Amino acid sequence: MTWLFDNFDVVLGYTKTHLYLSLVPLFVGLLIAIPLGTVIRNTRWVRRITLTVASIAFTLPSLALFVTIPAVVGLPVLDPLNVVIALAVYSTALLVRAVPEALDSVPFAVVDSAEAMGYSTLRRALTVELPLALPVLIANIRVVAVTNISLVSVGSVIGIGGLGQLFTQGYQRDYPDQIFAGIISIVFLALVFDAALFLLGRRLTPWTRLGTGSSKKKARA
């Protein structure tokens, strides 16, 4: 812990890089997975194929992707974009499965009512289904965010920045305090973002709290 406080500026610099490498792939994954997951939801065979491809993509070893992407895309080996692209693949693979499942959680009666009111498929998805699917979707986004924060540290093996560099530097110097500082920083960062997304989910879905409050009142009565 002493090393962490004594070198706080260094850790803060690594943290900024870590956040960039973690959150940009998450946003890219959302931009791809939300429209794709919405489109494939009601077509069984397309959904099955897409989810199979996503499952295969997620099983690819992260280190292998970090090494392979430069040759495929034409980037330098130490370019941070290699990590961004690799984690965007993982984020999309997880979220493209989560989006249809979140939409499936919307009550059929609500969807049926929207159709009866003359909502188009696009309008229904944007204004009815996706908002009501937020509790399930945000729960999955939390998983992806924490996964990305963890996986970024693997990039340090090939020399790409982030808090994982505290592991490699501490190992090379045989200095456990630096390794522990990296572990503590990554765990703290993951917990902060998980809590932030949890609070955001509660803020965006006030009806879930109303339901809990009413059920508690009934139980007391």
Coordinates of C-alpha atoms in Angstrom, one line a residue, residues 5-217:
F5 CA 0.5 6.2 -2.2
D6 CA 4.1 7.1 -2.9
N7 CA 3.6 6.7 -6.6
F8 CA 0.0 7.9 -6.9
D9 CA 0.8 10.1 -10.0
V10 CA 2.2 7.0 -11.9
V11 CA -0.8 4.9 -10.9
L12 CA -3.2 7.7 -12.0
G13 CA -1.5 7.9 -15.4
Y14 CA -1.9 4.2 -15.9
T15 CA -5.5 4.4 -14.7
K16 CA -6.4 6.9 -17.4
T17 CA -5.0 4.6 -20.1
H18 CA -6.8 1.7 -18.5
L19 CA -10.1 3.5 -18.6
Y20 CA -9.6 4.3 -22.3
L21 CA -8.8 0.8 -23.2
S22 CA -11.7 -0.6 -21.1
L23 CA -14.6 1.8 -21.9
V24 CA -14.1 2.5 -25.6
P25 CA -14.6 -1.2 -26.5
L26 CA -17.7 -1.2 -24.3
F27 CA -19.2 1.7 -26.2
V28 CA -18.3 0.2 -29.5
G29 CA -19.9 -3.1 -28.4
L30 CA -23.1 -1.3 -27.5
L31 CA -23.2 0.6 -30.8
I32 CA -23.0 -2.7 -32.7
A33 CA -24.9 -5.1 -30.4
I34 CA -28.1 -3.0 -29.7
P35 CA -29.2 -2.6 -33.3
L36 CA -27.9 -6.1 -34.2
G37 CA -29.6 -7.7 -31.2
T38 CA -32.8 -5.9 -31.9
V39 CA -32.9 -7.0 -35.5
I40 CA -32.1 -10.7 -34.9
R41 CA -34.3 -11.1 -31.9
N42 CA -37.4 -12.3 -33.7
T43 CA -35.8 -14.4 -36.4
R44 CA -34.8 -17.7 -34.8
W45 CA -32.3 -19.1 -37.3
V46 CA -30.5 -15.8 -37.7
R47 CA -30.4 -15.4 -33.9
R48 CA -29.1 -18.9 -33.4
I49 CA -26.3 -18.4 -36.0
T50 CA -25.3 -15.0 -34.6
L51 CA -25.2 -16.2 -31.0
T52 CA -23.1 -19.2 -32.1
V53 CA -20.6 -16.9 -33.8
A54 CA -20.5 -14.6 -30.8
S55 CA -19.9 -17.6 -28.5
I56 CA -16.9 -18.7 -30.7
A57 CA -15.5 -15.2 -30.7
F58 CA -15.6 -15.0 -26.9
T59 CA -13.7 -18.2 -26.5
L60 CA -10.7 -16.9 -28.5
P61 CA -7.8 -16.3 -26.1
S62 CA -7.2 -12.6 -25.4
L63 CA -3.5 -12.8 -25.7
A64 CA -3.8 -14.5 -29.1
L65 CA -6.0 -11.7 -30.3
F66 CA -3.6 -9.0 -29.1
V67 CA -0.8 -10.7 -31.1
T68 CA -2.9 -11.5 -34.2
I69 CA -4.8 -8.3 -34.7
P70 CA -1.7 -6.2 -35.8
A71 CA -1.0 -8.6 -38.6
V72 CA -4.6 -8.6 -39.7
V73 CA -5.4 -4.9 -39.4
G74 CA -1.9 -3.6 -40.2
L75 CA -1.3 -1.8 -36.9
P76 CA 2.0 -1.7 -35.0
V77 CA 2.3 -4.4 -32.3
L78 CA 2.4 -1.8 -29.5
D79 CA -0.6 0.3 -30.8
P80 CA -3.3 0.5 -28.1
L81 CA -5.9 0.1 -30.8
N82 CA -5.0 -3.6 -30.9
V83 CA -6.4 -3.9 -27.3
V84 CA -9.4 -1.7 -28.2
I85 CA -10.3 -3.9 -31.2
A86 CA -9.8 -7.2 -29.3
L87 CA -12.0 -6.0 -26.4
A88 CA -14.6 -4.6 -28.8
V89 CA -14.9 -8.1 -30.2
Y90 CA -15.4 -9.6 -26.7
S91 CA -17.8 -6.8 -25.7
T92 CA -19.9 -7.3 -28.9
A93 CA -19.9 -11.0 -28.4
L94 CA -21.3 -10.7 -24.9
L95 CA -23.8 -7.9 -25.6
V96 CA -25.2 -9.3 -28.8
R97 CA -26.4 -12.2 -26.7
A98 CA -27.6 -9.9 -23.9
V99 CA -29.7 -7.5 -26.0
P100 CA -32.2 -10.2 -27.3
E101 CA -32.5 -11.7 -23.8
A102 CA -33.2 -8.2 -22.4
L103 CA -35.9 -7.6 -25.0
D104 CA -37.4 -11.0 -24.2
S105 CA -37.9 -9.9 -20.7
V106 CA -40.4 -7.2 -21.7
P107 CA -43.9 -8.4 -21.0
F108 CA -45.8 -9.6 -24.1
A109 CA -48.9 -7.6 -23.0
V110 CA -46.9 -4.4 -23.3
V111 CA -45.6 -5.2 -26.7
D112 CA -49.0 -6.3 -27.8
S113 CA -50.5 -3.0 -26.6
A114 CA -47.9 -1.0 -28.5
E115 CA -48.7 -2.9 -31.7
A116 CA -52.5 -2.3 -31.1
M117 CA -51.7 1.4 -30.8
G118 CA -50.1 1.4 -34.3
Y119 CA -46.5 1.6 -33.3
S120 CA -44.1 0.7 -36.0
T121 CA -41.5 -2.0 -35.3
L122 CA -38.7 0.6 -35.0
R123 CA -40.7 3.0 -32.8
R124 CA -41.8 0.1 -30.5
A125 CA -38.3 -1.0 -30.1
L126 CA -36.9 2.4 -29.3
T127 CA -39.7 3.8 -27.2
V128 CA -41.2 0.8 -25.5
E129 CA -39.1 -2.4 -25.5
L130 CA -35.5 -1.0 -25.0
P131 CA -36.5 1.2 -22.1
L132 CA -38.3 -1.6 -20.4
A133 CA -35.4 -4.0 -21.1
L134 CA -32.9 -1.7 -19.3
P135 CA -32.8 -3.6 -16.0
V136 CA -31.6 -6.8 -17.7
L137 CA -29.4 -4.9 -20.2
I138 CA -27.6 -2.8 -17.6
A139 CA -26.9 -6.0 -15.5
N140 CA -25.1 -7.4 -18.6
I141 CA -23.3 -4.1 -19.3
R142 CA -22.0 -4.3 -15.8
V143 CA -20.5 -7.7 -16.5
V144 CA -18.9 -6.5 -19.7
A145 CA -17.4 -3.4 -18.1
V146 CA -15.8 -5.4 -15.3
T147 CA -14.6 -8.1 -17.7
N148 CA -13.0 -5.4 -19.9
I149 CA -11.3 -3.7 -16.9
S150 CA -9.8 -7.1 -16.0
L151 CA -8.8 -8.1 -19.5
V152 CA -6.9 -4.9 -20.3
S153 CA -4.2 -6.0 -17.8
V154 CA -3.4 -8.9 -20.2
G155 CA -2.2 -6.3 -22.7
S156 CA 0.7 -5.4 -20.5
V157 CA 2.3 -8.8 -21.4
I158 CA 2.9 -7.4 -24.9
G159 CA 3.9 -3.9 -23.6
I160 CA 0.6 -2.0 -24.0
G161 CA -0.2 0.4 -21.2
G162 CA -2.7 0.3 -18.4
L163 CA -2.5 -0.8 -14.8
G164 CA -1.3 -4.2 -15.9
Q165 CA 2.1 -2.7 -16.3
L166 CA 2.4 -2.6 -12.6
F167 CA 2.3 -6.4 -12.7
T168 CA 5.1 -6.7 -15.3
Q169 CA 7.3 -4.0 -13.8
G170 CA 6.8 -5.5 -10.3
Y171 CA 7.7 -8.9 -11.5
Q172 CA 10.7 -7.8 -13.4
R173 CA 12.0 -5.9 -10.4
D174 CA 10.9 -8.6 -8.0
Y175 CA 8.9 -6.0 -6.1
P176 CA 5.7 -7.5 -4.7
D177 CA 4.4 -4.1 -3.5
Q178 CA 4.1 -2.8 -7.0
I179 CA 2.2 -6.0 -8.1
F180 CA -0.2 -5.6 -5.1
A181 CA -0.7 -2.0 -6.0
G182 CA -1.8 -3.1 -9.5
I183 CA -4.2 -5.7 -8.1
I184 CA -5.7 -3.2 -5.7
S185 CA -6.1 -0.5 -8.4
I186 CA -7.8 -2.8 -10.9
V187 CA -10.2 -4.2 -8.3
F188 CA -11.0 -0.7 -7.0
L189 CA -11.6 0.5 -10.6
A190 CA -13.9 -2.4 -11.4
L191 CA -15.9 -1.9 -8.2
V192 CA -16.3 1.8 -8.8
F193 CA -17.6 1.3 -12.3
D194 CA -19.8 -1.6 -11.3
A195 CA -21.4 0.6 -8.6
A196 CA -21.7 3.6 -11.0
L197 CA -23.5 1.5 -13.6
F198 CA -25.7 0.0 -10.8
L199 CA -26.7 3.5 -9.7
L200 CA -27.2 4.6 -13.3
G201 CA -29.5 1.6 -13.8
R202 CA -31.6 2.6 -10.7
R203 CA -31.8 6.1 -11.9
L204 CA -33.0 5.1 -15.4
T205 CA -35.5 2.5 -14.1
P206 CA -37.5 4.2 -11.3
W207 CA -40.4 1.8 -11.8
T208 CA -38.4 -1.1 -10.5
R209 CA -38.1 0.7 -7.1
L210 CA -41.8 1.6 -7.1
G211 CA -42.6 -2.1 -7.4
T212 CA -40.3 -3.0 -4.6
G213 CA -41.7 -0.3 -2.3
S214 CA -45.3 -1.4 -2.9
S215 CA -44.5 -5.0 -2.2
K216 CA -42.9 -4.1 1.1
K217 CA -46.0 -2.1 2.1

